Short mmCIF file of C-alpha atoms (C1' of nucleotides) in Angstrom, two decimals:
data_model
loop_
_atom_site.label_atom_id
_atom_site.label_comp_id
_atom_site.label_asym_id
_atom_site.label_seq_id
_atom_site.Cartn_x
_atom_site.Cartn_y
_atom_site.Cartn_z
CA MET A 4 -52.22 42.38 111.86
CA GLU A 5 -50.41 45.68 112.05
CA ILE A 6 -52.01 48.53 110.13
CA LEU A 7 -49.87 50.45 107.69
CA THR A 8 -50.50 53.73 105.97
CA GLU A 9 -51.25 53.30 102.31
CA LYS A 10 -47.86 54.68 101.35
CA LYS A 11 -46.00 52.49 103.78
CA ALA A 12 -47.88 49.44 102.51
CA ARG A 13 -46.91 50.39 98.97
CA ILE A 14 -43.24 50.77 99.91
CA THR A 15 -43.32 47.39 101.63
CA ASP A 16 -44.93 45.71 98.62
CA ILE A 17 -42.39 47.10 96.19
CA ALA A 18 -39.52 46.27 98.53
CA THR A 19 -40.82 42.70 98.81
CA ARG A 20 -40.63 42.27 95.06
CA LEU A 21 -37.16 43.84 94.81
CA PHE A 22 -35.73 41.88 97.75
CA ARG A 23 -37.00 38.68 96.19
CA GLU A 24 -35.65 39.45 92.72
CA LYS A 25 -32.26 40.96 93.57
CA GLY A 26 -31.78 39.91 97.17
CA TYR A 27 -31.88 42.19 100.22
CA ALA A 28 -28.19 43.12 100.22
CA ALA A 29 -28.12 43.91 96.51
CA THR A 30 -31.22 46.12 96.67
CA SER A 31 -30.32 49.69 97.60
CA MET A 32 -32.64 52.22 99.15
CA ARG A 33 -32.09 54.20 95.94
CA ASP A 34 -33.37 51.24 93.90
CA LEU A 35 -36.41 51.08 96.11
CA ALA A 36 -37.02 54.83 96.02
CA GLN A 37 -36.86 54.85 92.23
CA ALA A 38 -39.36 52.00 91.99
CA VAL A 39 -41.66 53.85 94.38
CA GLY A 40 -41.19 57.12 92.51
CA ILE A 41 -39.66 59.31 95.21
CA GLU A 42 -36.15 60.32 96.33
CA ALA A 43 -34.15 57.92 98.52
CA ALA A 44 -34.09 60.30 101.47
CA SER A 45 -37.89 60.53 101.37
CA LEU A 46 -38.22 56.84 102.18
CA TYR A 47 -37.08 57.68 105.69
CA SER A 48 -40.26 59.66 106.34
CA HIS A 49 -42.07 56.32 106.12
CA VAL A 50 -39.61 53.73 107.39
CA LYS A 51 -36.94 53.84 110.04
CA SER A 52 -34.42 51.77 108.15
CA LYS A 53 -33.91 49.25 105.39
CA GLU A 54 -33.92 46.47 107.94
CA GLU A 55 -37.28 47.56 109.34
CA ILE A 56 -38.79 46.74 105.93
CA LEU A 57 -37.16 43.31 105.85
CA SER A 58 -38.29 42.64 109.39
CA ARG A 59 -41.88 43.53 108.57
CA ILE A 60 -41.90 41.22 105.54
CA CYS A 61 -40.47 38.26 107.45
CA PHE A 62 -42.65 38.54 110.55
CA SER A 63 -45.86 39.29 108.66
CA LEU A 64 -45.44 36.10 106.70
CA ALA A 65 -44.63 34.12 109.82
CA ASP A 66 -47.92 35.40 111.25
CA ALA A 67 -49.73 34.34 108.09
CA PHE A 68 -48.39 30.79 108.30
CA PHE A 69 -49.42 30.39 111.94
CA GLU A 70 -52.82 31.93 111.38
CA ALA A 71 -53.63 29.87 108.30
CA GLN A 72 -52.65 26.66 110.04
CA HIS A 73 -54.57 27.54 113.15
CA HIS A 74 -57.74 28.27 111.16
CA ALA A 75 -57.42 25.15 109.03
CA LEU A 76 -57.07 22.56 111.77
CA GLN A 77 -59.89 21.16 113.90
CA PRO A 78 -58.92 19.37 117.11
CA ASP A 79 -60.82 16.24 116.15
CA ASP A 80 -59.39 15.79 112.64
CA ALA A 81 -57.81 12.42 111.96
CA ALA A 82 -54.12 12.72 111.13
CA PRO A 83 -54.38 12.33 107.33
CA ALA A 84 -57.14 14.95 107.14
CA ALA A 85 -55.18 17.28 109.41
CA LEU A 86 -52.03 16.88 107.33
CA ARG A 87 -53.94 17.55 104.14
CA LYS A 88 -55.49 20.69 105.63
CA ALA A 89 -52.14 21.90 106.93
CA VAL A 90 -50.61 21.41 103.50
CA GLU A 91 -53.45 23.32 101.88
CA ALA A 92 -53.11 26.15 104.39
CA HIS A 93 -49.36 26.43 103.88
CA VAL A 94 -49.59 26.25 100.10
CA GLY A 95 -52.33 28.87 100.21
CA VAL A 96 -50.11 31.32 102.08
CA VAL A 97 -47.11 30.73 99.81
CA ALA A 98 -49.20 31.04 96.66
CA ALA A 99 -50.82 34.26 97.90
CA HIS A 100 -47.42 35.76 98.82
CA LEU A 101 -44.89 34.38 96.35
CA SER A 102 -42.29 37.14 96.61
CA ALA A 103 -42.68 37.48 100.36
CA SER A 104 -42.15 33.73 100.68
CA GLY A 105 -38.86 33.98 98.84
CA VAL A 106 -37.75 36.79 101.16
CA PHE A 107 -38.98 34.88 104.20
CA LEU A 108 -37.01 31.80 103.20
CA HIS A 109 -33.74 33.37 102.15
CA GLU A 110 -33.29 36.93 103.35
CA TRP A 111 -34.10 36.53 107.04
CA ARG A 112 -30.44 36.01 107.83
CA HIS A 113 -29.84 39.70 107.14
CA LEU A 114 -31.90 40.50 110.21
CA SER A 115 -29.87 41.66 113.18
CA GLU A 116 -30.46 40.73 116.80
CA PRO A 117 -32.84 40.47 118.50
CA SER A 118 -35.07 40.01 115.44
CA LEU A 119 -32.85 37.25 114.13
CA SER A 120 -33.30 35.07 117.21
CA ARG A 121 -36.99 35.78 117.39
CA PHE A 122 -37.39 34.78 113.76
CA ARG A 123 -35.50 31.53 114.28
CA GLU A 124 -37.69 30.70 117.26
CA LEU A 125 -40.90 31.24 115.30
CA ARG A 126 -39.65 29.02 112.52
CA GLN A 127 -38.73 26.31 114.99
CA GLN A 128 -42.13 26.57 116.61
CA TYR A 129 -43.86 26.21 113.26
CA GLU A 130 -41.76 23.16 112.40
CA ASN A 131 -42.76 21.66 115.72
CA HIS A 132 -46.41 21.90 114.74
CA TRP A 133 -45.66 19.75 111.71
CA LEU A 134 -43.70 17.33 113.82
CA MET A 135 -46.67 16.85 116.14
CA LEU A 136 -48.94 16.23 113.16
CA LEU A 137 -46.65 13.52 111.85
CA ARG A 138 -46.28 11.91 115.27
CA ARG A 139 -50.02 11.81 115.73
CA GLY A 140 -50.37 9.97 112.42
CA LYS A 141 -47.70 7.51 113.42
CA GLU A 142 -49.39 6.83 116.74
CA GLU A 143 -52.68 6.33 114.93
CA GLY A 144 -50.87 3.82 112.75
CA VAL A 145 -51.68 5.63 109.50
CA PHE A 146 -48.32 7.31 108.80
CA HIS A 147 -45.15 5.35 108.19
CA TYR A 148 -41.71 6.89 108.03
CA GLU A 149 -38.38 5.99 109.52
CA ASP A 150 -37.26 9.36 110.80
CA GLU A 151 -39.59 12.15 111.81
CA ALA A 152 -37.01 14.92 111.40
CA ILE A 153 -36.30 13.87 107.83
CA ALA A 154 -40.01 13.52 107.09
CA VAL A 155 -40.74 17.03 108.36
CA ARG A 156 -37.89 18.55 106.37
CA HIS A 157 -39.00 16.62 103.33
CA ILE A 158 -42.52 18.00 103.54
CA LEU A 159 -41.55 21.59 104.26
CA SER A 160 -38.96 21.54 101.47
CA ALA A 161 -41.57 20.54 98.96
CA LEU A 162 -44.00 23.16 100.26
CA ASN A 163 -41.55 26.01 100.48
CA TRP A 164 -39.99 25.76 97.04
CA ILE A 165 -43.38 26.38 95.49
CA TYR A 166 -42.67 30.12 95.65
CA ASP A 167 -39.89 29.54 93.11
CA TRP A 168 -41.90 28.02 90.31
CA TYR A 169 -45.64 28.43 90.85
CA LYS A 170 -47.30 30.72 88.31
CA PRO A 171 -50.64 32.00 89.65
CA ASN A 172 -51.95 32.61 86.14
CA GLY A 173 -50.70 29.30 84.79
CA ARG A 174 -52.35 25.95 84.32
CA TYR A 175 -53.34 25.29 87.91
CA SER A 176 -55.35 27.08 90.53
CA VAL A 177 -54.03 27.15 94.08
CA GLU A 178 -56.59 24.50 95.01
CA GLN A 179 -55.43 22.16 92.26
CA LEU A 180 -51.80 22.78 93.15
CA SER A 181 -52.23 21.99 96.81
CA ALA A 182 -54.33 18.92 96.00
CA HIS A 183 -51.51 17.57 93.80
CA ILE A 184 -48.83 18.37 96.32
CA SER A 185 -50.67 16.93 99.30
CA LYS A 186 -51.29 13.73 97.39
CA LEU A 187 -47.57 13.34 96.62
CA ILE A 188 -46.67 14.06 100.22
CA ILE A 189 -49.28 11.93 101.94
CA GLN A 190 -48.69 8.96 99.68
CA GLY A 191 -45.00 9.27 100.56
CA ILE A 192 -45.67 8.53 104.21
CA GLN A 193 -48.63 6.19 104.04
CA MET M 140 -12.66 19.28 85.83
CA GLU M 141 -10.66 22.45 85.67
CA ILE M 142 -7.41 22.43 87.60
CA LEU M 143 -6.80 25.20 90.07
CA THR M 144 -3.61 26.23 91.82
CA GLU M 145 -3.68 25.32 95.48
CA LYS M 146 -4.12 28.94 96.47
CA LYS M 147 -6.93 29.53 94.01
CA ALA M 148 -8.69 26.40 95.24
CA ARG M 149 -8.35 27.67 98.81
CA ILE M 150 -9.78 31.06 97.88
CA THR M 151 -12.70 29.37 96.12
CA ASP M 152 -13.40 27.13 99.11
CA ILE M 153 -13.43 29.99 101.58
CA ALA M 154 -15.54 32.12 99.24
CA THR M 155 -18.03 29.26 98.91
CA ARG M 156 -18.52 29.17 102.65
CA LEU M 157 -18.83 32.97 102.94
CA PHE M 158 -21.21 33.30 99.99
CA ARG M 159 -23.40 30.62 101.51
CA GLU M 160 -23.40 32.15 105.00
CA LYS M 161 -23.73 35.84 104.17
CA GLY M 162 -24.84 35.79 100.56
CA TYR M 163 -22.80 36.85 97.55
CA ALA M 164 -23.78 40.53 97.58
CA ALA M 165 -23.13 40.93 101.30
CA THR M 166 -19.71 39.29 101.13
CA SER M 167 -17.02 41.82 100.27
CA MET M 168 -13.67 41.04 98.72
CA ARG M 169 -12.21 42.43 101.95
CA ASP M 170 -14.21 39.85 103.97
CA LEU M 171 -12.85 37.15 101.71
CA ALA M 172 -9.28 38.45 101.86
CA GLN M 173 -9.37 38.55 105.65
CA ALA M 174 -10.65 34.98 105.84
CA VAL M 175 -7.90 33.89 103.46
CA GLY M 176 -5.28 35.85 105.36
CA ILE M 177 -4.09 38.30 102.70
CA GLU M 178 -4.91 41.85 101.61
CA ALA M 179 -7.96 42.46 99.42
CA ALA M 180 -5.86 43.69 96.48
CA SER M 181 -3.84 40.49 96.56
CA LEU M 182 -6.90 38.42 95.71
CA TYR M 183 -6.69 39.84 92.22
CA SER M 184 -3.42 38.03 91.56
CA HIS M 185 -5.47 34.84 91.75
CA VAL M 186 -8.91 35.74 90.46
CA LYS M 187 -10.09 38.17 87.82
CA SER M 188 -13.13 39.35 89.71
CA LYS M 189 -15.61 38.54 92.45
CA GLU M 190 -18.00 37.22 89.85
CA GLU M 191 -15.42 34.83 88.46
CA ILE M 192 -15.42 33.08 91.83
CA LEU M 193 -19.22 32.84 91.89
CA SER M 194 -19.23 31.55 88.35
CA ARG M 195 -16.72 28.85 89.16
CA ILE M 196 -18.76 27.66 92.15
CA CYS M 197 -22.02 27.51 90.21
CA PHE M 198 -20.70 25.78 87.11
CA SER M 199 -18.50 23.31 88.98
CA LEU M 200 -21.50 22.10 90.90
CA ALA M 201 -23.62 21.89 87.76
CA ASP M 202 -20.89 19.65 86.33
CA ALA M 203 -20.97 17.53 89.46
CA PHE M 204 -24.73 16.98 89.23
CA PHE M 205 -24.56 15.94 85.58
CA GLU M 206 -21.57 13.70 86.11
CA ALA M 207 -22.99 11.96 89.17
CA GLN M 208 -26.27 11.28 87.41
CA HIS M 209 -24.54 10.05 84.27
CA HIS M 210 -22.39 7.62 86.25
CA ALA M 211 -25.29 6.37 88.34
CA LEU M 212 -27.73 5.47 85.58
CA GLN M 213 -27.57 2.35 83.42
CA PRO M 214 -29.58 2.37 80.17
CA ASP M 215 -31.42 -0.84 81.09
CA ASP M 216 -32.51 0.16 84.61
CA ALA M 217 -36.22 -0.08 85.26
CA ALA M 218 -37.76 3.28 86.14
CA PRO M 219 -38.00 2.82 89.92
CA ALA M 220 -34.37 1.67 90.12
CA ALA M 221 -33.27 4.53 87.89
CA LEU M 222 -35.15 7.05 89.99
CA ARG M 223 -33.66 5.68 93.17
CA LYS M 224 -30.15 5.86 91.70
CA ALA M 225 -30.70 9.38 90.44
CA VAL M 226 -31.90 10.45 93.90
CA GLU M 227 -28.86 8.88 95.51
CA ALA M 228 -26.53 10.57 93.04
CA HIS M 229 -28.10 13.97 93.58
CA VAL M 230 -28.17 13.65 97.36
CA GLY M 231 -24.56 12.51 97.26
CA VAL M 232 -23.47 15.66 95.44
CA VAL M 233 -25.46 17.97 97.71
CA ALA M 234 -24.19 16.27 100.86
CA ALA M 235 -20.60 16.41 99.65
CA HIS M 236 -20.91 20.12 98.77
CA LEU M 237 -23.35 21.64 101.23
CA SER M 238 -22.18 25.24 101.04
CA ALA M 239 -21.68 25.11 97.28
CA SER M 240 -25.21 23.77 96.93
CA GLY M 241 -26.60 26.75 98.78
CA VAL M 242 -24.66 29.10 96.52
CA PHE M 243 -25.73 27.14 93.44
CA LEU M 244 -29.38 27.37 94.41
CA HIS M 245 -29.59 30.98 95.50
CA GLU M 246 -26.68 33.11 94.35
CA TRP M 247 -26.60 32.24 90.65
CA ARG M 248 -28.84 35.20 89.89
CA HIS M 249 -25.91 37.50 90.63
CA LEU M 250 -24.18 36.13 87.54
CA SER M 251 -24.14 38.49 84.59
CA GLU M 252 -24.64 37.57 80.96
CA PRO M 253 -23.70 35.38 79.23
CA SER M 254 -23.04 33.18 82.29
CA LEU M 255 -26.55 33.78 83.57
CA SER M 256 -28.22 32.36 80.47
CA ARG M 257 -25.80 29.46 80.27
CA PHE M 258 -26.53 28.59 83.88
CA ARG M 259 -30.28 28.70 83.34
CA GLU M 260 -29.91 26.39 80.33
CA LEU M 261 -27.91 23.84 82.28
CA ARG M 262 -30.47 23.81 85.03
CA GLN M 263 -33.29 23.36 82.54
CA GLN M 264 -31.39 20.51 80.91
CA TYR M 265 -30.89 18.78 84.23
CA GLU M 266 -34.58 19.14 85.07
CA ASN M 267 -35.39 17.58 81.72
CA HIS M 268 -33.42 14.49 82.68
CA TRP M 269 -35.69 14.08 85.69
CA LEU M 270 -38.74 14.65 83.56
CA MET M 271 -37.69 11.84 81.22
CA LEU M 272 -37.18 9.54 84.17
CA LEU M 273 -40.67 10.20 85.46
CA ARG M 274 -42.23 9.79 82.03
CA ARG M 275 -40.52 6.48 81.55
CA GLY M 276 -41.99 5.25 84.83
CA LYS M 277 -45.43 6.41 83.81
CA GLU M 278 -45.16 4.63 80.46
CA GLU M 279 -44.02 1.48 82.24
CA GLY M 280 -47.11 1.82 84.41
CA VAL M 281 -45.14 1.96 87.67
CA PHE M 282 -45.33 5.71 88.42
CA HIS M 283 -48.58 7.52 89.03
CA TYR M 284 -48.89 11.28 89.23
CA GLU M 285 -51.29 13.78 87.76
CA ASP M 286 -48.87 16.40 86.53
CA GLU M 287 -45.28 15.72 85.54
CA ALA M 288 -44.11 19.31 86.00
CA ILE M 289 -45.39 19.39 89.57
CA ALA M 290 -43.92 15.97 90.28
CA VAL M 291 -40.47 17.04 89.04
CA ARG M 292 -40.54 20.23 91.07
CA HIS M 293 -41.71 18.29 94.08
CA ILE M 294 -38.81 15.89 93.86
CA LEU M 295 -36.12 18.48 93.19
CA SER M 296 -37.43 20.68 95.99
CA ALA M 297 -37.06 17.87 98.48
CA LEU M 298 -33.58 17.04 97.19
CA ASN M 299 -32.27 20.57 97.03
CA TRP M 300 -33.27 21.77 100.46
CA ILE M 301 -31.09 19.09 102.00
CA TYR M 302 -28.18 21.53 101.91
CA ASP M 303 -30.03 23.63 104.44
CA TRP M 304 -30.41 21.10 107.22
CA TYR M 305 -28.25 18.03 106.66
CA LYS M 306 -25.45 17.67 109.22
CA PRO M 307 -22.71 15.38 107.87
CA ASN M 308 -21.57 14.47 111.36
CA GLY M 309 -25.07 13.95 112.70
CA ARG M 310 -27.23 10.91 113.10
CA TYR M 311 -27.31 9.76 109.50
CA SER M 312 -24.75 8.87 106.88
CA VAL M 313 -25.29 10.12 103.34
CA GLU M 314 -26.38 6.62 102.37
CA GLN M 315 -29.00 6.47 105.10
CA LEU M 316 -30.20 9.96 104.24
CA SER M 317 -30.66 9.24 100.56
CA ALA M 318 -32.35 5.91 101.34
CA HIS M 319 -34.91 7.71 103.53
CA ILE M 320 -35.48 10.47 101.02
CA SER M 321 -35.82 8.19 98.02
CA LYS M 322 -38.35 6.08 99.88
CA LEU M 323 -40.50 9.14 100.67
CA ILE M 324 -40.27 10.31 97.08
CA ILE M 325 -40.85 7.01 95.32
CA GLN M 326 -43.78 6.07 97.55
CA GLY M 327 -45.26 9.44 96.71
CA ILE M 328 -45.58 8.57 93.04
CA GLN M 329 -46.20 4.84 93.18
"C1'" DC N 167 1.60 39.72 97.67
"C1'" DC N 168 1.81 44.66 99.40
"C1'" DT N 169 0.84 49.96 99.84
"C1'" DA N 170 -1.66 53.44 98.08
"C1'" DC N 171 -5.41 54.83 95.92
"C1'" DC N 172 -9.56 55.44 92.44
"C1'" DG N 173 -14.51 56.70 91.39
"C1'" DA N 174 -18.89 54.88 92.61
"C1'" DT N 175 -22.21 53.78 95.71
"C1'" DC N 176 -23.97 52.64 100.20
"C1'" DG N 177 -27.50 53.64 104.39
"C1'" DG N 178 -28.81 57.38 106.56
"C1'" DT N 179 -29.22 62.55 108.49
"C1'" DA N 180 -29.91 67.79 108.64
"C1'" DG N 181 -32.80 71.12 107.69
"C1'" DG N 182 -36.37 72.78 105.50
"C1'" DC H 210 -41.18 64.93 100.30
"C1'" DC H 211 -36.98 67.52 98.63
"C1'" DT H 212 -31.86 69.27 98.20
"C1'" DA H 213 -27.61 68.74 99.97
"C1'" DC H 214 -24.57 66.10 102.13
"C1'" DC H 215 -22.05 62.73 105.60
"C1'" DG H 216 -18.57 59.00 106.62
"C1'" DA H 217 -18.03 54.30 105.37
"C1'" DT H 218 -17.36 50.88 102.24
"C1'" DC H 219 -17.50 48.85 97.73
"C1'" DG H 220 -14.90 46.28 93.53
"C1'" DG H 221 -10.98 46.97 91.38
"C1'" DT H 222 -6.23 49.13 89.49
"C1'" DA H 223 -1.33 51.04 89.41
"C1'" DG H 224 2.97 50.12 90.37
"C1'" DG H 225 6.15 47.80 92.56
#
DNA sequence: CCTACCGATCGGTAGG
DNA sequence: CCTACCGATCGGTAGG
């Protein structure tokens, strides 16, 4: 985890919220500066460019997804337990970073090369982890689905959209949410 | 269905693709004009504003979702059959309008009032249709889920993300795709 | 459908 | 972290 100065962390946090609400392209550095409480030109003492902020948001969250999954899984888990843990880990990251998840999912295409390619590769790699999980369950005879690519997309779609509707102070805790979601998903393939 | 002149329809089609690829805010009227093959100022002989184009894309697709669902459902369908038909109708619309679906899902927030509120209401209304469907299945004793709001979001998430990965000329026809998806969804709540 | 153009705003820099 | 400012680009209009 990269260490940021307090001010830079604050700028990144506020930018995350603005990029999620208005979109990256429609958020100006002047919008961001006003929300932070300084002049637009002063932002450049803390960040190199607007894109540097976007890049940090996207790659930090990618890190978080990998790390959470890595910590959740044990090599000797049976496939259904592993899938449930992976779902809980993913939901946990999304729920803890709702705005960043929205930016991660939609604004990454405003990255320029080489960040853009690197981002796409990380995403592909993460999807492959899920694919392996599903395959393992199929080989164990406990998962049933006709097409693994569709099944993976189906699962990640359900997990990713959570950022768009989950209310952290609403009816359900993150634990309850991920329990509900993993039940819907796992029943779908069992 | 509103009738557009051939040129206006062409402008809307090209704008749909650009808005989906680059985002609404990052697509300039000059980008659009170049893709159409005229000067930027000439666009304004055909459309009132950039937002008018966005508005048309969003509300046309909303119409398509309502219409497809209305045509698919019969009042005397049992809940599982109705859910399957509703899934097929929704997937059919998304698959037939992949770029427009992306715009519909992500760019609507660039609408200004009163379009913005009207759009939100339509979306809420459509979600309510799905809620009713699920409730009916629960009352019939054939659907099982712990929270109806989560179940609806779960289903629509899986259906909506299709725009992001489905390849019309790939391995699966729309019919095969929606059959796979509806199986994953319906098994999840049965 | 074009040329010519408007005021506003953009990301970013110079220099302190 | 600020004032002052840059060239580029934005959505849109006038007038033909």
